[in-house]
C-alpha positions as a Markdown table, in Angstrom:
| # | Residue | x | y | z |
|---|---|---|---|---|
| 1 | Unk | 135.8 | 50.2 | 129.7 |
| 2 | Unk | 133.4 | 47.7 | 131.2 |
| 3 | Unk | 130.2 | 47.9 | 133.1 |
| 4 | Unk | 132.2 | 47.1 | 136.2 |
| 5 | Unk | 133.9 | 50.5 | 136.0 |
| 6 | Unk | 137.3 | 49.4 | 134.7 |
| 7 | Unk | 139.2 | 52.2 | 132.9 |
| 8 | Unk | 139.2 | 52.4 | 129.1 |
| 9 | Unk | 141.9 | 50.5 | 127.3 |
| 10 | Unk | 145.0 | 52.3 | 126.3 |
| 11 | Unk | 144.3 | 51.6 | 122.6 |
| 12 | Unk | 140.8 | 51.6 | 121.1 |
| 13 | Unk | 142.0 | 50.2 | 117.7 |
| 14 | Unk | 140.4 | 46.8 | 118.3 |
| 15 | Unk | 136.9 | 48.5 | 118.1 |
| 16 | Unk | 137.4 | 49.1 | 114.4 |
| 17 | Unk | 136.2 | 52.7 | 114.3 |
| 18 | Unk | 139.6 | 54.4 | 114.2 |
| 19 | Unk | 140.5 | 57.0 | 116.8 |
| 20 | Unk | 137.3 | 57.5 | 119.0 |
| 21 | Unk | 136.0 | 61.0 | 119.1 |
| 22 | Unk | 132.7 | 60.5 | 121.1 |
| 23 | Unk | 132.1 | 57.8 | 123.7 |
| 24 | Unk | 128.9 | 57.2 | 125.7 |
| 25 | Unk | 128.3 | 54.4 | 128.1 |
| 26 | Unk | 124.7 | 53.5 | 129.1 |
| 27 | Unk | 124.9 | 51.6 | 132.3 |
| 28 | Unk | 121.2 | 50.6 | 132.3 |
| 29 | Unk | 121.5 | 48.7 | 129.0 |
| 30 | Unk | 125.1 | 47.8 | 129.3 |
| 31 | Unk | 125.9 | 49.3 | 125.9 |
| 32 | Unk | 128.8 | 51.5 | 124.7 |
| 33 | Unk | 128.4 | 53.9 | 121.8 |
| 34 | Unk | 131.6 | 55.0 | 120.0 |
| 35 | Unk | 131.9 | 57.6 | 117.2 |
| 36 | Unk | 135.2 | 57.7 | 115.2 |
| 37 | Unk | 137.2 | 60.8 | 114.5 |
| 38 | Unk | 136.1 | 62.7 | 111.4 |
| 39 | Unk | 138.4 | 62.0 | 108.4 |
| 40 | Unk | 138.3 | 64.3 | 105.3 |
| 41 | Unk | 136.3 | 62.8 | 102.5 |
| 42 | Unk | 135.2 | 59.7 | 104.5 |
| 43 | Unk | 132.1 | 58.7 | 106.4 |
| 44 | Unk | 132.3 | 58.8 | 110.2 |
| 45 | Unk | 131.6 | 55.4 | 111.8 |
| 46 | Unk | 129.3 | 55.1 | 114.8 |
| 47 | Unk | 129.3 | 51.7 | 116.5 |
| 48 | Unk | 127.5 | 50.2 | 119.5 |
| 49 | Unk | 129.1 | 47.5 | 121.6 |
| 50 | Unk | 128.3 | 45.3 | 124.6 |
| 51 | Unk | 130.3 | 47.1 | 127.3 |
| 52 | Unk | 131.4 | 43.8 | 128.9 |
| 53 | Unk | 132.4 | 41.7 | 126.0 |
| 54 | Unk | 132.9 | 44.5 | 123.4 |
| 55 | Unk | 130.8 | 42.5 | 120.9 |
| 56 | Unk | 129.6 | 44.9 | 118.3 |
| 57 | Unk | 125.8 | 45.2 | 118.2 |
| 58 | Unk | 125.3 | 47.9 | 115.5 |
| 59 | Unk | 127.2 | 50.0 | 113.1 |
| 60 | Unk | 126.2 | 53.1 | 111.0 |
| 61 | Unk | 128.2 | 55.5 | 109.0 |
| 62 | Unk | 127.5 | 59.3 | 109.0 |
| 63 | Unk | 128.1 | 61.7 | 106.1 |
| 64 | Unk | 129.1 | 64.3 | 108.7 |
| 65 | Unk | 131.3 | 64.5 | 111.8 |
| 66 | Unk | 129.5 | 63.3 | 114.9 |
| 67 | Unk | 129.1 | 65.8 | 117.8 |
| 68 | Unk | 126.7 | 64.0 | 120.2 |
| 69 | Unk | 125.4 | 60.5 | 121.2 |
| 70 | Unk | 122.5 | 59.8 | 123.5 |
| 71 | Unk | 120.8 | 56.4 | 124.4 |
| 72 | Unk | 117.0 | 56.5 | 124.8 |
| 73 | Unk | 116.2 | 55.9 | 128.5 |
| 74 | Unk | 113.7 | 53.1 | 127.8 |
| 75 | Unk | 113.8 | 52.0 | 124.2 |
| 76 | Unk | 116.7 | 50.4 | 122.2 |
| 77 | Unk | 117.4 | 53.6 | 120.3 |
| 78 | Unk | 120.5 | 55.8 | 119.9 |
| 79 | Unk | 120.2 | 59.4 | 118.8 |
| 80 | Unk | 123.3 | 60.7 | 116.9 |
| 81 | Unk | 123.9 | 64.4 | 116.3 |
| 82 | Unk | 126.1 | 65.3 | 113.3 |
| 83 | Unk | 127.0 | 68.2 | 111.0 |
| 84 | Unk | 129.6 | 70.7 | 109.8 |
| 85 | Unk | 130.0 | 74.1 | 108.3 |
| 86 | Unk | 130.4 | 74.0 | 104.5 |
| 87 | Unk | 133.0 | 76.8 | 104.6 |
| 88 | Unk | 131.0 | 79.3 | 102.7 |
| 89 | Unk | 127.4 | 79.7 | 103.8 |
| 90 | Unk | 125.4 | 76.7 | 105.0 |
| 91 | Unk | 125.7 | 74.7 | 108.2 |
| 92 | Unk | 124.6 | 71.2 | 107.4 |
| 93 | Unk | 123.9 | 68.1 | 109.4 |
| 94 | Unk | 121.6 | 65.3 | 110.5 |
| 95 | Unk | 119.9 | 64.0 | 113.6 |
| 96 | Unk | 120.1 | 60.2 | 113.1 |
| 97 | Unk | 118.0 | 57.7 | 115.1 |
| 98 | Unk | 119.6 | 54.2 | 115.2 |
| 99 | Unk | 117.3 | 51.3 | 116.0 |
| 100 | Unk | 119.6 | 48.9 | 117.9 |
| 101 | Unk | 117.5 | 45.8 | 117.4 |
| 102 | Unk | 117.1 | 46.1 | 113.6 |
| 103 | Unk | 120.1 | 48.3 | 112.7 |
| 104 | Unk | 117.7 | 50.6 | 110.8 |
| 105 | Unk | 118.6 | 54.3 | 110.8 |
| 106 | Unk | 116.4 | 57.3 | 110.1 |
| 107 | Unk | 117.5 | 60.8 | 109.4 |
| 108 | Unk | 114.8 | 62.8 | 111.2 |
| 109 | Unk | 115.2 | 66.5 | 110.0 |
| 110 | Unk | 113.0 | 67.3 | 107.0 |
| 111 | Unk | 115.0 | 70.2 | 105.6 |
| 112 | Unk | 117.2 | 69.3 | 102.7 |
| 113 | Unk | 120.4 | 70.6 | 104.4 |
| 114 | Unk | 119.3 | 69.5 | 107.8 |
| 115 | Unk | 120.9 | 71.1 | 110.9 |
| 116 | Unk | 124.3 | 70.7 | 112.6 |
| 117 | Unk | 123.4 | 69.0 | 115.8 |
| 118 | Unk | 125.8 | 69.9 | 118.6 |
| 119 | Unk | 124.2 | 68.3 | 121.6 |
| 120 | Unk | 121.6 | 65.8 | 122.6 |
| 121 | Unk | 119.9 | 64.9 | 125.9 |
| 122 | Unk | 116.8 | 62.8 | 126.6 |
| 123 | Unk | 114.8 | 64.7 | 129.3 |
| 124 | Unk | 112.5 | 61.7 | 129.6 |
| 125 | Unk | 111.3 | 58.9 | 127.3 |
| 126 | Unk | 109.2 | 61.3 | 125.2 |
| 127 | Unk | 111.3 | 64.4 | 125.0 |
| 128 | Unk | 114.7 | 64.9 | 123.3 |
| 129 | Unk | 116.5 | 68.1 | 123.8 |
| 130 | Unk | 118.5 | 69.1 | 120.7 |
| 131 | Unk | 121.2 | 71.8 | 120.5 |
| 132 | Unk | 121.8 | 73.0 | 116.9 |
| 133 | Unk | 123.9 | 75.5 | 115.1 |
| 134 | Unk | 122.1 | 78.2 | 113.1 |
| 135 | Unk | 121.3 | 77.0 | 109.5 |
| 136 | Unk | 123.7 | 79.5 | 107.9 |
| 137 | Unk | 125.9 | 82.5 | 108.8 |
| 138 | Unk | 124.4 | 85.0 | 106.3 |
| 139 | Unk | 124.6 | 88.4 | 108.0 |
| 140 | Unk | 125.2 | 86.7 | 111.3 |
| 141 | Unk | 128.6 | 87.4 | 112.8 |
| 142 | Unk | 127.8 | 85.4 | 115.9 |
| 143 | Unk | 126.5 | 82.3 | 114.1 |
| 144 | Unk | 129.5 | 80.2 | 115.1 |
| 145 | Unk | 129.2 | 81.2 | 118.8 |
| 146 | Unk | 125.4 | 80.7 | 119.2 |
| 147 | Unk | 122.9 | 78.0 | 118.5 |
| 148 | Unk | 119.3 | 77.0 | 119.1 |
| 149 | Unk | 117.9 | 74.6 | 121.6 |
| 150 | Unk | 114.6 | 72.7 | 121.1 |
| 151 | Unk | 112.8 | 70.2 | 123.2 |
| 152 | Unk | 111.1 | 67.8 | 120.8 |
| 153 | Unk | 108.3 | 65.6 | 122.0 |
| 154 | Unk | 107.2 | 62.3 | 120.5 |
| 155 | Unk | 104.8 | 59.8 | 122.0 |
| 156 | Unk | 106.8 | 56.9 | 120.5 |
| 157 | Unk | 110.3 | 57.6 | 119.2 |
| 158 | Unk | 110.7 | 54.1 | 117.8 |
| 159 | Unk | 107.9 | 54.9 | 115.4 |
| 160 | Unk | 109.2 | 58.3 | 114.3 |
| 161 | Unk | 109.6 | 58.3 | 110.5 |
| 162 | Unk | 112.4 | 59.8 | 108.5 |
| 163 | Unk | 112.2 | 63.6 | 107.7 |
| 164 | Unk | 109.5 | 64.0 | 110.4 |
| 165 | Unk | 111.1 | 66.9 | 112.4 |
| 166 | Unk | 110.0 | 70.2 | 110.8 |
| 167 | Unk | 111.3 | 73.7 | 111.2 |
| 168 | Unk | 108.5 | 74.3 | 113.7 |
| 169 | Unk | 109.7 | 71.4 | 115.9 |
| 170 | Unk | 113.2 | 72.9 | 115.9 |
| 171 | Unk | 112.4 | 76.6 | 116.2 |
| 172 | Unk | 113.3 | 77.5 | 119.7 |
| 173 | Unk | 115.5 | 80.0 | 121.7 |
| 174 | Unk | 118.9 | 81.1 | 120.7 |
| 175 | Unk | 121.6 | 80.2 | 123.2 |
| 176 | Unk | 125.4 | 80.6 | 123.6 |
| 177 | Unk | 127.0 | 77.5 | 122.0 |
| 178 | Unk | 130.6 | 78.0 | 121.0 |
| 179 | Unk | 132.2 | 75.4 | 118.7 |
| 180 | Unk | 135.5 | 73.7 | 119.3 |
| 181 | Unk | 138.4 | 75.3 | 117.5 |
| 182 | Unk | 140.8 | 73.0 | 115.6 |
| 183 | Unk | 143.2 | 73.2 | 118.6 |
| 184 | Unk | 140.5 | 72.0 | 121.1 |
| 185 | Unk | 139.3 | 69.4 | 118.7 |
| 186 | Unk | 142.8 | 67.9 | 118.6 |
| 187 | Unk | 143.0 | 68.0 | 122.4 |
| 188 | Unk | 139.8 | 65.9 | 122.5 |
| 189 | Unk | 141.3 | 63.0 | 120.7 |
| 190 | Unk | 141.3 | 61.1 | 124.0 |
| 191 | Unk | 137.6 | 60.5 | 124.3 |
| 192 | Unk | 135.5 | 61.5 | 127.3 |
| 193 | Unk | 133.5 | 58.5 | 128.6 |
| 194 | Unk | 130.1 | 59.7 | 129.9 |
| 195 | Unk | 128.9 | 56.9 | 132.3 |
| 196 | Unk | 125.5 | 58.6 | 132.7 |
| 197 | Unk | 124.6 | 58.1 | 129.0 |
| 198 | Unk | 124.2 | 61.9 | 128.5 |
| 199 | Unk | 126.0 | 63.6 | 125.6 |
| 200 | Unk | 129.5 | 65.0 | 125.8 |
| 201 | Unk | 128.4 | 68.5 | 124.5 |
| 202 | Unk | 127.0 | 71.0 | 126.9 |
| 203 | Unk | 123.4 | 72.0 | 126.3 |
| 204 | Unk | 123.6 | 75.4 | 128.0 |
């Protein structure tokens, strides 16, 4: 895929991130963000490329599967939503902020286990809308069908320090947010290219 609107290549292997799972194209900056498919026991790569030359501009590896990518509308920043259910109780994850000029990355959620971030959308240059899974499924039969959505405001996201998003920042209404089943995850192996720069996940 290029900024001129050409279709994606048949094979993405040359990008070096494995089989892409999330792809977001930011037309304003001419950048393409690609997250690889989660692999058991291995970190998930997230890379940013020039969308014309496919020159790699940044690379970060996530401890968790990646569910959402969103370029900041004004600053050279990429928000990355990650996470997974541990299979027994906790739902863990991170909201990563990648600084595209320095390659620095900050994990923004202060809680030790973080939150599984399912969707991201910049409402404006100050406000990031975050869709999250509940922190656990204790006595909550609907935990895997619902989530919480928060609009987090910061005057300057480029200056946001690690572990700076508190529970109060992320405590907002519960919404319907079903997760993909293993079958639908397999069907998403061919990535969806979002030319608007908005995340692939619905935010309700």
